[in-house]
């Protein structure tokens, strides 16, 4: 199984977050976000988490003054893909000139998320032209999600597009690692083959504490694999915050 | 004490014929680890798989060490630990960090955000910055990204920055190299026993030198820039034993396509792939690089080939830094072992749209193609071009489809224009290519392997069928989403160019 690369001292999973609990499926998918994402300019997104930081600053979860209730759930409409979705399909190479750490370009990357999926197999597109975020905030995938390149643009594009969590049967190593390091998308693994159980458009709730995925549209519930090794890293806020907690690197220079 | 993982002589050999070979029995342990590949088991020709040895009871004295694999040893030394087992997470000292124009700017951005605008990299001599992906293009952002690298290198006084300024004439840039993985080798940055990380999935190429080399993302790279360390999980190792004399129509590309076809694109996820055996020992460094290059296509974390006389000879004139090679202990524990009798293999292709969609080249002879591409870190090295030239020479005819040649680096380009091709009476590759009607060898870079900006040379902008010496053929890989890419060796690519169909090179080489 695709295991994470970070040591596990405990398995408590909590993600500090700003939550706006309006669960209307039609509303902005950006309600529950991992705070490490670069917040959108408020003019762009009407229901957004408190943008505590300027786009150029770093992982907010690391900051001591970042007060937020830990999120324990994700809710939204899901988009379903199959096996071996590689990074070229997630974000085609021609868009890699966009630099993720540049806020304007980060936003643009979001507009191209999953644009590489072939139209024949995926007639319902993840994004419709001109959008910067998708109405789908949960991605459900089969095996080996994110295979191919090491490009961090892949989880970044998904995160920028508003994906909060990916639930895959298994992950390719580098993509999984990048997801954890950046905090852009929460990478979860399913026990069953959810890409065959769920359909694009289904309304989903993920309860992290119970490792449960609820499909409101079909009425079925599914067990997810415990987050395991990555738990402490995600909880800390990515590799930098984790390293600071462990005393590996000094507190962040302001 | 764990017994040696080397399979006994009772292990069966891989056989190409589909009507042979049943599945070997799997121990529960094996099936757990191989469970990733199972659903998508592409081929039923399973190989012999040896069950991993049962867990060794730790010695109470603590002084008896368990045998370690090469990867475990390298990571142990790099993390200053006497002993490591798969699954452990350790902070590893990094010997070399490589980045390029696509991921460099993002990594630099994170470095500055996290360590401060005035922070300095951990070691100005251990960072190698190699623009190579989107170079010869008018795309402004692509050009800007190279400028970002230059600004950073100037600010940090980075020793190894293979810069390019004059995009109109690559030869006017004395520092410019080209494809990062080939440049790393040619410039002597790959050394046995070391840890090399790069912001590119094909960083695993360097494992050919007996080192731990793997790809990482921008955030991890930003972390290494500041600290020179990274938290890594020790992977278990799959061992691939290849014996037998390499037939003269096969290349390392065929070997790795064979393996990927066998274990699938997720067969080596999170694992190390170790390549040993008499065939491997007979391979040149460039061929070993090709083998390790596509480890990531099987999901592998890293690939390793034990350093030997061939390695040392290659390194002689390239590096003056000391190094100490490490080797798997005799009693190292491997997750599984696969054995191949190379003499029984035939030229292969990976059909659209997956590197594990393996087929015999000769069984695809009715596939009409529109173009051939010879280039990239996988198939654009000097020996790759010599191989292609060999086929064109043997044929004496002209290609039937546009044939694009993109040397990986300046050095390769020069070799193509200067090295005599054996048996040609002193002709160079370039002359043979010209006589065969190929396109003129292009400016060295990653080129169209991954599509790139729309004006990239040889980019596939229409739905065409291409035989390519590159590494991936997922939908849209070379540009057009409906493009069909057949991955192949330089021999097979050249043979296909000559006929206009996917062609087994034995049509020309025998």
XYZ file of C-alpha atoms in Angstrom:
764
model
C 0.000 0.000 0.000
C 1.157 3.464 -0.685
C 2.551 4.435 2.662
C 3.620 7.887 3.571
C 7.155 8.859 4.171
C 6.879 10.445 7.558
C 7.380 8.774 10.856
C 4.447 8.253 13.056
C 4.647 8.964 16.703
C 0.937 8.833 17.133
C -2.046 8.441 14.927
C -4.145 11.309 16.080
C -5.448 13.018 13.042
C -6.521 16.574 13.224
C -6.194 19.334 10.756
C -6.275 22.841 12.045
C -8.483 24.848 9.806
C -10.901 27.642 9.364
C -14.277 26.199 8.692
C -17.356 27.726 7.257
C -19.916 25.043 7.620
C -22.415 25.855 4.932
C -22.897 22.489 3.330
C -24.865 23.537 0.321
C -23.531 21.549 -2.596
C -24.014 24.444 -4.972
C -22.009 26.837 -2.924
C -18.351 27.441 -3.280
C -16.310 24.321 -2.793
C -13.734 26.303 -0.945
C -15.549 26.216 2.358
C -13.332 23.801 4.135
C -9.796 24.260 3.143
C -6.473 23.246 4.452
C -5.010 26.562 5.522
C -1.728 25.907 3.877
C -3.252 26.760 0.556
C -2.595 30.223 -0.687
C -5.840 32.001 0.098
C -7.700 33.403 -2.837
C -8.129 37.138 -3.198
C -11.432 37.848 -1.503
C -12.885 39.553 -4.560
C -12.696 36.303 -6.343
C -14.349 34.033 -3.874
C -17.259 35.258 -1.843
C -17.385 32.467 0.689
C -13.829 31.909 1.619
C -11.959 31.029 4.702
C -10.438 33.907 6.522
C -7.449 34.863 4.387
C -5.084 35.282 7.251
C -1.977 35.637 5.187
C -0.715 37.412 2.168
C -0.114 35.018 -0.708
C 3.615 35.268 -0.326
C 3.771 34.047 3.213
C 4.017 30.470 4.063
C 2.258 27.545 5.607
C -0.097 29.125 8.096
C -0.488 26.052 10.212
C 3.016 26.551 11.441
C 2.329 29.958 12.908
C 1.678 29.984 16.603
C -0.947 32.634 16.324
C -2.968 30.744 13.770
C -6.049 29.946 15.739
C -8.518 27.660 14.085
C -10.713 24.765 15.015
C -9.396 21.494 13.675
C -11.408 20.314 10.733
C -12.732 16.859 10.995
C -14.725 16.672 7.795
C -14.838 17.519 4.131
C -18.078 17.974 2.258
C -18.776 18.552 -1.388
C -19.532 17.151 -4.787
C -17.207 14.504 -6.129
C -15.528 13.969 -9.487
C -14.588 10.411 -10.322
C -11.584 9.261 -12.332
C -10.131 5.843 -13.041
C -6.764 4.151 -12.657
C -3.308 5.427 -13.466
C -4.289 9.059 -13.857
C -0.849 10.464 -14.521
C 0.456 13.947 -13.920
C 0.188 14.869 -17.601
C -3.547 14.390 -17.338
C -3.736 16.297 -14.068
C -1.749 19.234 -15.438
C -0.347 18.966 -18.983
C 3.284 19.911 -19.370
C 2.612 23.013 -21.405
C 1.267 24.714 -18.268
C 4.341 23.989 -16.202
C 5.795 27.377 -16.997
C 3.441 28.619 -14.281
C 5.319 28.872 -11.009
C 3.226 27.590 -8.079
C 4.778 29.912 -5.498
C 3.593 32.925 -7.505
C 0.028 33.690 -6.385
C -1.263 34.826 -9.771
C 0.185 31.770 -11.452
C -1.019 29.508 -8.658
C -4.538 30.632 -9.465
C -4.007 30.036 -13.185
C -2.771 26.524 -12.514
C -6.105 25.805 -10.889
C -7.896 26.692 -14.094
C -6.077 23.925 -15.939
C -6.586 21.163 -13.409
C -7.429 17.813 -15.018
C -7.646 19.434 -18.412
C -5.557 16.595 -19.771
C -8.245 13.986 -19.222
C -9.311 12.629 -22.633
C -12.729 13.909 -23.651
C -13.969 10.556 -24.842
C -13.625 8.928 -21.452
C -14.487 12.020 -19.461
C -17.256 13.887 -21.274
C -18.212 15.673 -18.070
C -15.300 17.987 -17.572
C -13.772 18.799 -14.202
C -13.665 22.487 -15.036
C -15.650 24.395 -17.583
C -13.789 26.975 -19.603
C -12.973 30.247 -17.931
C -13.339 29.002 -14.377
C -10.567 29.098 -11.852
C -12.176 26.708 -9.447
C -14.244 23.643 -9.981
C -17.568 22.802 -8.454
C -16.094 19.432 -7.573
C -14.161 19.591 -4.332
C -13.583 15.901 -3.740
C -11.740 13.703 -6.190
C -12.311 9.961 -6.196
C -9.789 7.847 -8.042
C -8.675 4.296 -8.694
C -5.184 2.884 -8.485
C -1.858 4.630 -8.794
C -3.263 8.151 -8.781
C -0.768 10.813 -9.721
C 1.729 8.536 -11.431
C 4.318 9.986 -13.764
C 6.151 13.181 -13.075
C 7.396 14.655 -9.825
C 5.839 17.973 -10.747
C 4.382 19.567 -7.636
C 2.158 21.508 -10.025
C -0.116 18.460 -9.971
C -1.362 18.554 -6.371
C -1.077 22.349 -6.521
C -3.376 22.612 -9.536
C -5.919 20.412 -7.838
C -5.695 22.410 -4.647
C -5.898 25.712 -6.479
C -8.970 24.441 -8.293
C -10.640 23.824 -4.981
C -10.115 20.131 -4.433
C -9.955 19.561 -0.701
C -9.385 15.845 -0.605
C -8.494 13.025 -2.924
C -9.721 9.551 -2.110
C -7.805 7.050 -4.183
C -7.372 3.317 -4.069
C -3.627 3.880 -4.132
C -1.156 6.614 -4.961
C 2.035 7.012 -6.865
C 4.806 7.871 -4.478
C 5.912 11.323 -5.502
C 2.395 12.699 -5.895
C 1.435 11.441 -2.457
C 4.537 12.912 -0.921
C 3.982 16.245 -2.615
C 0.386 16.350 -1.409
C 1.524 15.886 2.164
C 4.469 18.266 1.915
C 2.394 21.064 0.431
C -0.871 20.399 2.184
C -2.648 21.274 -1.053
C -4.923 18.261 -1.056
C -5.594 15.789 1.691
C -4.606 12.380 0.288
C -6.809 9.597 1.580
C -6.909 5.949 0.663
C -10.032 3.903 0.345
C -10.506 0.298 1.289
C -12.750 -0.443 -1.642
C -12.715 0.572 -5.245
C -14.709 3.763 -4.813
C -14.217 4.865 -8.408
C -16.691 2.133 -9.278
C -19.025 2.875 -6.381
C -19.355 6.611 -6.796
C -20.319 8.731 -9.752
C -19.304 12.213 -10.717
C -21.772 14.567 -9.104
C -22.471 12.499 -6.020
C -22.582 14.492 -2.807
C -19.950 13.283 -0.395
C -18.978 13.804 3.209
C -15.663 12.577 4.548
C -15.451 12.178 8.291
C -11.761 12.117 9.071
C -12.064 11.094 12.686
C -14.092 8.015 11.793
C -12.200 7.351 8.553
C -15.538 7.306 6.807
C -16.763 8.396 3.411
C -20.492 8.961 3.093
C -22.109 9.119 -0.298
C -25.349 11.024 0.296
C -26.532 10.447 -3.247
C -26.311 6.669 -3.090
C -26.838 6.448 0.632
C -23.794 4.227 1.091
C -20.896 4.547 3.505
C -17.342 3.396 3.016
C -14.405 2.889 5.302
C -11.237 4.773 4.524
C -7.760 3.685 5.506
C -6.348 5.492 8.511
C -4.011 8.287 7.560
C -1.147 6.640 9.390
C 2.390 7.939 9.052
C 1.398 11.205 7.435
C -0.874 12.175 10.276
C 1.710 14.102 12.313
C 3.046 15.870 9.246
C -0.333 17.018 8.027
C -1.277 17.943 11.547
C 1.884 19.978 11.927
C 1.217 21.670 8.609
C 3.558 20.086 6.091
C 7.203 19.165 6.147
C 8.490 22.579 7.205
C 6.224 22.871 10.189
C 6.912 19.277 11.106
C 10.644 19.881 10.962
C 10.307 22.970 13.136
C 8.334 21.036 15.697
C 10.990 18.370 15.686
C 13.660 20.999 16.126
C 15.284 20.173 12.820
C 15.095 23.735 11.597
C 14.725 26.977 13.493
C 11.483 28.905 13.749
C 10.495 30.618 10.596
C 12.081 33.937 9.808
C 9.366 36.523 9.498
C 19.480 -14.927 10.807
C 17.842 -13.973 7.553
C 19.061 -16.137 4.785
C 20.310 -14.823 1.533
C 17.731 -13.519 -0.837
C 19.372 -14.803 -3.941
C 17.086 -17.351 -5.507
C 18.235 -20.894 -5.783
C 18.815 -22.491 -9.130
C 15.351 -23.952 -9.027
C 13.910 -20.557 -9.936
C 12.296 -20.581 -13.326
C 13.068 -18.042 -15.965
C 10.890 -15.526 -17.625
C 9.633 -16.749 -20.924
C 8.199 -14.545 -23.540
C 5.769 -17.085 -24.832
C 2.347 -16.522 -23.418
C 1.423 -20.182 -23.286
C 4.191 -21.004 -20.862
C 4.796 -20.286 -17.278
C 2.258 -20.274 -14.610
C 2.163 -18.159 -11.555
C 4.590 -19.068 -8.859
C 3.066 -19.347 -5.451
C 3.229 -16.252 -3.371
C 3.824 -16.196 0.299
C 1.447 -13.996 2.279
C 4.203 -11.477 2.732
C 4.895 -11.270 -0.949
C 1.300 -10.914 -1.891
C 0.890 -8.069 0.576
C 3.651 -6.087 -1.014
C 2.801 -7.026 -4.555
C -0.857 -6.365 -3.972
C -0.431 -2.986 -5.563
C 0.270 -4.512 -8.899
C -2.210 -7.284 -8.775
C -5.330 -5.721 -10.126
C -3.584 -4.389 -13.117
C -1.319 -7.346 -13.706
C -0.658 -6.728 -17.307
C 0.919 -10.003 -18.199
C 0.246 -13.463 -16.983
C 3.799 -14.504 -17.781
C 4.886 -14.465 -14.336
C 8.282 -14.793 -13.476
C 9.633 -16.655 -10.628
C 9.137 -14.769 -7.446
C 10.930 -15.744 -4.354
C 9.180 -15.252 -1.090
C 10.899 -12.871 1.250
C 12.622 -14.535 4.134
C 10.861 -14.598 7.455
C 11.644 -11.898 9.948
C 14.881 -12.348 11.737
C 14.652 -12.269 15.501
C 16.803 -9.389 16.681
C 19.920 -10.519 18.382
C 20.008 -9.730 22.059
C 23.639 -8.719 21.939
C 22.821 -6.019 19.446
C 26.170 -6.475 17.805
C 25.050 -8.714 14.996
C 23.799 -6.629 12.105
C 21.218 -7.724 9.617
C 22.394 -7.731 6.067
C 21.273 -4.651 4.185
C 20.573 -3.971 0.563
C 22.539 -1.363 -1.294
C 19.749 1.191 -0.951
C 19.418 0.527 2.781
C 23.163 0.915 3.216
C 23.375 4.158 1.301
C 20.528 5.659 3.293
C 22.014 4.342 6.536
C 25.318 6.022 5.854
C 23.619 9.209 4.698
C 21.524 9.321 7.855
C 24.473 8.360 10.030
C 22.792 5.252 11.337
C 24.482 1.881 11.619
C 21.450 -0.081 10.553
C 18.238 0.592 8.691
C 15.245 -1.475 7.684
C 12.577 -0.803 5.100
C 9.807 1.334 6.512
C 11.991 3.469 8.740
C 11.827 7.216 8.267
C 15.153 8.961 8.536
C 16.670 12.370 7.964
C 19.136 11.906 5.162
C 22.093 14.114 4.250
C 21.893 15.098 0.611
C 25.050 15.083 -1.512
C 23.604 16.683 -4.610
C 20.348 18.518 -5.260
C 19.437 19.103 -8.875
C 16.734 21.338 -10.249
C 15.778 22.712 -13.666
C 13.753 25.485 -15.262
C 10.331 23.948 -14.655
C 10.604 23.245 -10.939
C 13.509 25.456 -9.936
C 11.592 28.726 -9.681
C 8.920 27.127 -7.507
C 11.500 25.507 -5.266
C 13.363 28.784 -4.942
C 10.100 30.534 -4.063
C 9.461 28.109 -1.256
C 13.048 28.312 -0.040
C 12.808 32.065 0.287
C 9.401 31.980 1.904
C 10.455 29.442 4.491
C 14.018 30.431 5.228
C 13.813 34.139 4.523
C 14.486 36.355 1.531
C 18.141 36.611 2.474
C 18.700 32.965 3.294
C 21.634 31.160 1.771
C 21.551 27.625 0.394
C 23.092 24.963 2.568
C 26.043 24.402 0.218
C 26.721 26.352 -2.946
C 28.667 23.443 -4.407
C 26.063 20.767 -3.875
C 23.308 22.407 -5.843
C 23.329 21.797 -9.593
C 20.949 23.920 -11.623
C 20.330 22.744 -15.157
C 17.879 24.520 -17.463
C 16.695 21.922 -19.941
C 12.949 21.570 -20.273
C 11.509 24.617 -22.088
C 14.498 26.342 -23.545
C 14.221 26.914 -27.270
C 10.825 28.556 -27.217
C 9.373 32.020 -27.480
C 7.126 31.365 -24.498
C 7.800 34.319 -22.243
C 7.153 32.541 -19.003
C 9.510 29.749 -19.988
C 12.212 32.267 -20.775
C 11.499 34.112 -17.561
C 11.940 30.917 -15.581
C 15.507 30.556 -16.828
C 16.071 34.183 -15.797
C 14.781 33.365 -12.315
C 17.332 30.587 -12.065
C 20.100 32.927 -13.174
C 19.182 35.600 -10.667
C 19.192 33.042 -7.876
C 22.510 31.552 -8.927
C 24.106 34.964 -9.068
C 22.716 35.889 -5.682
C 23.832 32.621 -4.113
C 27.068 32.254 -6.068
C 26.057 28.762 -7.136
C 28.999 26.882 -8.539
C 27.171 24.674 -11.051
C 24.685 26.574 -13.155
C 24.546 25.482 -16.774
C 23.191 28.725 -18.084
C 21.858 29.653 -21.479
C 21.396 33.195 -22.781
C 21.439 32.970 -26.541
C 18.386 30.908 -27.401
C 18.968 31.268 -31.105
C 22.259 29.419 -31.075
C 22.821 26.852 -28.377
C 26.494 26.554 -29.313
C 27.045 30.146 -28.326
C 26.424 29.183 -24.708
C 29.560 27.560 -23.300
C 27.953 26.661 -19.990
C 24.724 25.243 -21.343
C 24.462 21.463 -21.225
C 20.938 20.230 -21.907
C 18.946 17.394 -20.405
C 19.630 17.384 -16.676
C 20.018 13.648 -16.054
C 22.486 13.208 -18.863
C 24.329 16.367 -17.892
C 24.609 15.228 -14.259
C 26.395 12.104 -15.439
C 28.556 13.783 -18.033
C 29.644 16.522 -15.654
C 30.658 14.076 -12.954
C 27.953 14.808 -10.388
C 26.912 11.159 -10.060
C 29.020 9.164 -7.666
C 28.610 5.704 -6.137
C 27.270 5.607 -2.603
C 25.894 9.132 -2.614
C 22.394 10.567 -2.254
C 21.204 12.616 -5.200
C 17.791 14.249 -5.209
C 16.240 16.129 -8.090
C 13.017 17.950 -8.872
C 12.326 15.575 -11.705
C 10.893 12.067 -11.734
C 13.722 10.709 -13.862
C 16.314 11.598 -11.267
C 16.342 7.857 -10.649
C 18.567 7.654 -13.754
C 21.599 8.345 -11.568
C 21.060 5.058 -9.728
C 23.062 3.600 -12.589
C 26.100 4.864 -10.712
C 25.306 2.882 -7.589
C 23.844 5.764 -5.679
C 20.452 6.564 -4.165
C 18.738 8.938 -6.563
C 15.094 9.889 -6.611
C 12.692 12.613 -7.671
C 11.089 15.083 -5.279
C 8.736 18.046 -5.516
C 9.277 21.782 -5.053
C 8.455 21.842 -1.370
C 10.838 19.050 -0.492
C 13.476 20.696 -2.675
C 12.930 23.999 -0.901
C 13.552 22.166 2.333
C 16.779 20.634 1.056
C 17.950 24.022 -0.214
C 17.867 25.316 3.315
C 18.981 22.307 5.288
C 20.760 19.852 3.018
C 18.567 17.130 4.477
C 15.288 15.414 3.758
C 13.037 12.985 5.595
C 12.933 9.809 3.585
C 11.356 6.437 4.138
C 13.604 3.463 3.498
C 12.167 1.414 0.632
C 12.283 -2.361 0.402
C 14.158 -3.651 -2.626
C 13.025 -5.703 -5.581
C 15.906 -7.496 -7.201
C 16.095 -8.058 -10.955
C 18.706 -10.553 -12.048
C 19.488 -10.454 -15.736
C 21.782 -13.054 -17.181
C 22.724 -14.085 -20.645
C 24.453 -12.428 -23.503
C 22.685 -9.371 -24.827
C 21.540 -10.126 -28.400
C 22.710 -7.521 -30.895
C 19.154 -6.400 -31.630
C 18.312 -5.619 -28.034
C 19.065 -2.528 -25.979
C 18.580 -1.617 -22.327
C 15.297 0.050 -23.310
C 13.926 -3.357 -24.254
C 15.001 -4.727 -20.885
C 13.227 -2.084 -18.867
C 10.106 -2.284 -21.042
C 10.137 -6.001 -20.371
C 10.285 -5.407 -16.630
C 7.626 -2.703 -16.537
C 5.368 -4.853 -18.667
C 5.895 -7.616 -16.171
C 5.229 -5.795 -12.920
C 2.992 -2.943 -14.170
C 3.187 0.809 -13.648
C 2.609 0.372 -9.938
C 4.567 -2.818 -9.450
C 7.490 -1.084 -7.797
C 5.636 1.692 -5.985
C 7.654 2.860 -2.980
C 10.270 0.234 -3.711
C 13.844 0.213 -4.818
C 14.754 -1.715 -7.957
C 18.162 -3.328 -7.967
C 19.562 -4.581 -11.262
C 22.272 -7.236 -11.200
C 23.515 -10.119 -13.278
C 25.955 -10.743 -16.077
C 23.883 -8.849 -18.622
C 23.788 -5.762 -16.448
C 27.525 -6.007 -15.941
C 27.984 -6.035 -19.689
C 26.056 -2.804 -20.144
C 27.777 0.520 -20.699
C 27.066 3.397 -18.349
C 24.638 4.993 -20.806
C 22.738 1.748 -21.153
C 22.625 1.404 -17.379
C 21.240 4.923 -17.230
C 18.473 3.946 -19.631
C 17.620 1.000 -17.392
C 17.412 3.067 -14.222
C 15.724 5.977 -15.995
C 12.398 4.205 -16.307
C 12.287 2.817 -12.781
C 9.803 5.583 -12.027
C 7.536 4.257 -14.767
C 7.092 1.127 -12.675
C 6.339 3.335 -9.681
C 9.791 2.728 -8.280
C 11.353 5.051 -5.745
C 14.882 4.479 -6.974
C 16.927 2.105 -9.061
C 20.451 0.887 -8.349
C 23.187 -0.889 -10.224
C 26.318 -1.898 -8.302
C 29.358 0.167 -9.232
C 32.123 -1.713 -10.990
C 35.059 -1.247 -13.351
C 32.751 0.196 -16.000
C 31.534 2.801 -13.538
C 34.995 3.738 -12.350
C 36.274 4.017 -15.890
C 33.446 6.350 -16.812
C 34.082 8.496 -13.761
C 37.848 8.671 -14.173
C 37.939 11.880 -16.128
C 34.768 13.368 -14.739
C 34.983 13.776 -11.008
C 37.780 14.427 -8.593
C 35.659 14.161 -5.487
C 36.258 11.038 -3.438
C 33.509 8.482 -3.207
C 32.945 5.107 -1.622
C 30.702 2.606 -3.313
C 28.336 0.464 -1.275
C 26.993 -2.950 -2.163
C 24.169 -5.189 -1.022
C 25.245 -7.631 1.655
C 25.177 -11.255 0.736
C 22.548 -11.751 3.376
C 20.505 -8.714 2.455
C 16.770 -9.211 2.409
C 14.905 -8.507 -0.795
C 11.165 -8.265 -1.124
C 11.162 -10.343 -4.281
C 13.518 -11.454 -6.950
C 12.882 -11.717 -10.663
C 15.146 -13.580 -13.021
C 15.455 -13.045 -16.731
C 17.198 -14.985 -19.432
C 18.000 -12.121 -21.747
C 18.862 -14.331 -24.683
C 15.184 -15.219 -24.945
C 13.909 -11.640 -25.147
C 12.767 -9.867 -28.274
C 12.478 -6.176 -29.175
C 9.517 -4.601 -27.470
C 7.282 -1.582 -27.563
C 4.972 -0.072 -24.988
C 1.745 0.637 -26.816
C -0.470 3.612 -26.109
C -1.302 4.725 -23.502
C 0.828 3.201 -20.769
C 4.486 2.272 -20.288
C 3.358 -1.163 -19.119
C 1.306 -1.869 -22.234
C 4.024 -4.161 -23.483
C 3.972 -5.880 -26.864
C 6.464 -7.494 -29.192
C 7.550 -5.047 -31.844
C 7.053 -7.670 -34.511
C 3.440 -8.139 -33.443
C 2.776 -4.480 -34.120
C 4.057 -4.492 -37.677
C 0.692 -3.500 -39.075
C 0.589 -0.306 -37.045
C 1.102 2.558 -39.450
C 3.000 5.458 -37.951
C 3.259 9.147 -38.740
C 6.551 10.089 -37.145
C 9.525 8.936 -35.133
C 11.173 10.780 -32.250
C 14.659 9.954 -30.997
C 15.690 11.951 -27.953
C 15.278 12.562 -24.195
C 17.166 11.355 -21.116
C 15.877 7.879 -21.938
C 16.839 7.614 -25.569
C 18.778 10.702 -26.632
C 22.264 9.889 -25.423
C 25.291 9.340 -27.618
C 24.930 5.585 -27.694
C 21.253 5.890 -28.503
C 22.124 7.855 -31.624
C 24.901 5.457 -32.524
C 22.361 2.662 -32.261
C 19.877 4.417 -34.513
C 22.631 5.183 -37.001
C 23.568 1.512 -37.048
C 20.101 0.604 -38.270
C 20.001 3.343 -40.893
C 23.422 2.266 -42.082
C 22.387 -1.355 -42.341
C 19.383 -0.388 -44.413
C 20.923 2.201 -46.678
C 17.453 3.501 -47.442
C 15.567 6.615 -46.526
C 13.018 7.056 -43.775
C 9.380 7.018 -44.761
C 8.150 9.348 -42.031
C 9.446 12.557 -40.433
C 12.168 11.483 -38.045
C 13.058 13.935 -35.300
C 16.431 13.761 -33.583
C 17.033 15.668 -30.372
C 20.428 15.072 -28.757
C 20.127 15.276 -24.983
C 23.129 17.536 -24.381
C 25.709 19.650 -26.202
C 28.204 16.808 -25.729
C 25.811 14.360 -27.347
C 25.192 16.754 -30.184
C 28.925 17.032 -30.774
C 29.313 13.268 -30.667
C 26.569 12.904 -33.245
C 28.545 15.210 -35.509
C 31.979 13.809 -34.838
C 32.040 10.177 -33.762
C 32.549 7.662 -36.542
C 29.882 4.994 -36.767
C 31.429 1.503 -36.744
C 31.269 -0.168 -40.126
C 30.449 3.002 -42.014
C 33.864 3.798 -43.351
C 34.262 6.815 -41.137
C 30.858 8.425 -41.461
C 29.416 10.275 -38.514
C 25.924 9.739 -37.136
C 24.906 13.086 -38.575
C 25.956 12.090 -42.043
C 24.114 8.817 -41.845
C 21.037 10.586 -40.524
C 21.205 13.074 -43.343
C 21.533 10.372 -45.949
C 18.574 8.575 -44.439
C 16.485 11.714 -44.716
C 16.058 12.357 -41.021
C 15.497 15.875 -39.725
C 18.625 17.761 -38.797
C 19.600 17.026 -35.176
C 17.998 19.758 -33.081
C 19.188 21.938 -30.210
C 19.733 19.805 -27.123
C 16.973 19.871 -24.514
C 14.104 17.744 -23.244
C 12.304 18.745 -26.379
C 8.987 17.173 -27.181
C 9.250 14.250 -24.791
C 6.702 16.009 -22.632
C 5.056 18.227 -25.201
C 5.904 21.591 -23.728
C 5.051 25.046 -25.060
C 3.233 24.920 -28.378
C 6.248 26.010 -30.404
C 8.479 23.212 -29.089
C 10.362 21.446 -31.871
C 8.746 18.108 -32.793
C 5.820 18.635 -30.463
C 2.863 16.514 -31.485
C 0.206 19.087 -32.335
C -2.105 16.741 -34.211
C -3.449 13.317 -33.383
C -0.658 11.214 -34.827
C 1.049 7.899 -34.214
C 4.637 8.201 -33.046
C 7.350 5.712 -32.198
C 9.521 7.340 -29.579
C 12.611 6.565 -27.547
C 11.166 8.553 -24.635
C 9.780 7.344 -21.306
C 6.042 7.957 -21.055
C 3.104 7.573 -23.374
C 0.110 8.564 -21.265
C -2.592 10.526 -23.134
C -1.318 13.885 -24.264
C 2.240 13.209 -23.235
C 3.882 14.638 -26.349
C 1.242 17.315 -26.898
C -1.931 16.160 -28.521
C -4.377 14.329 -26.274
C -5.322 11.871 -28.977
C -1.749 11.246 -30.008
C -0.591 7.636 -29.882
C 2.898 6.980 -28.646
C 4.748 3.690 -28.932
C 7.748 3.650 -26.603
C 10.693 1.796 -28.080
C 14.451 1.393 -28.220
C 16.510 3.470 -30.671
C 16.920 0.356 -32.825
C 13.181 -0.158 -33.031
C 12.539 3.541 -33.575
C 14.983 3.704 -36.481
C 13.615 0.505 -38.015
C 10.093 1.892 -37.773
C 11.151 5.134 -39.437
C 12.449 3.150 -42.383
C 9.230 1.266 -42.983
C 6.585 3.676 -41.819
C 5.224 0.991 -39.529
C 6.166 -0.275 -36.068
C 9.063 -2.537 -36.980
C 11.248 -5.085 -35.261
C 14.860 -3.969 -35.829
C 15.874 -7.492 -36.787
C 14.413 -6.631 -40.182
C 17.582 -4.627 -40.669
C 20.087 -5.933 -38.160
C 20.105 -9.589 -39.052
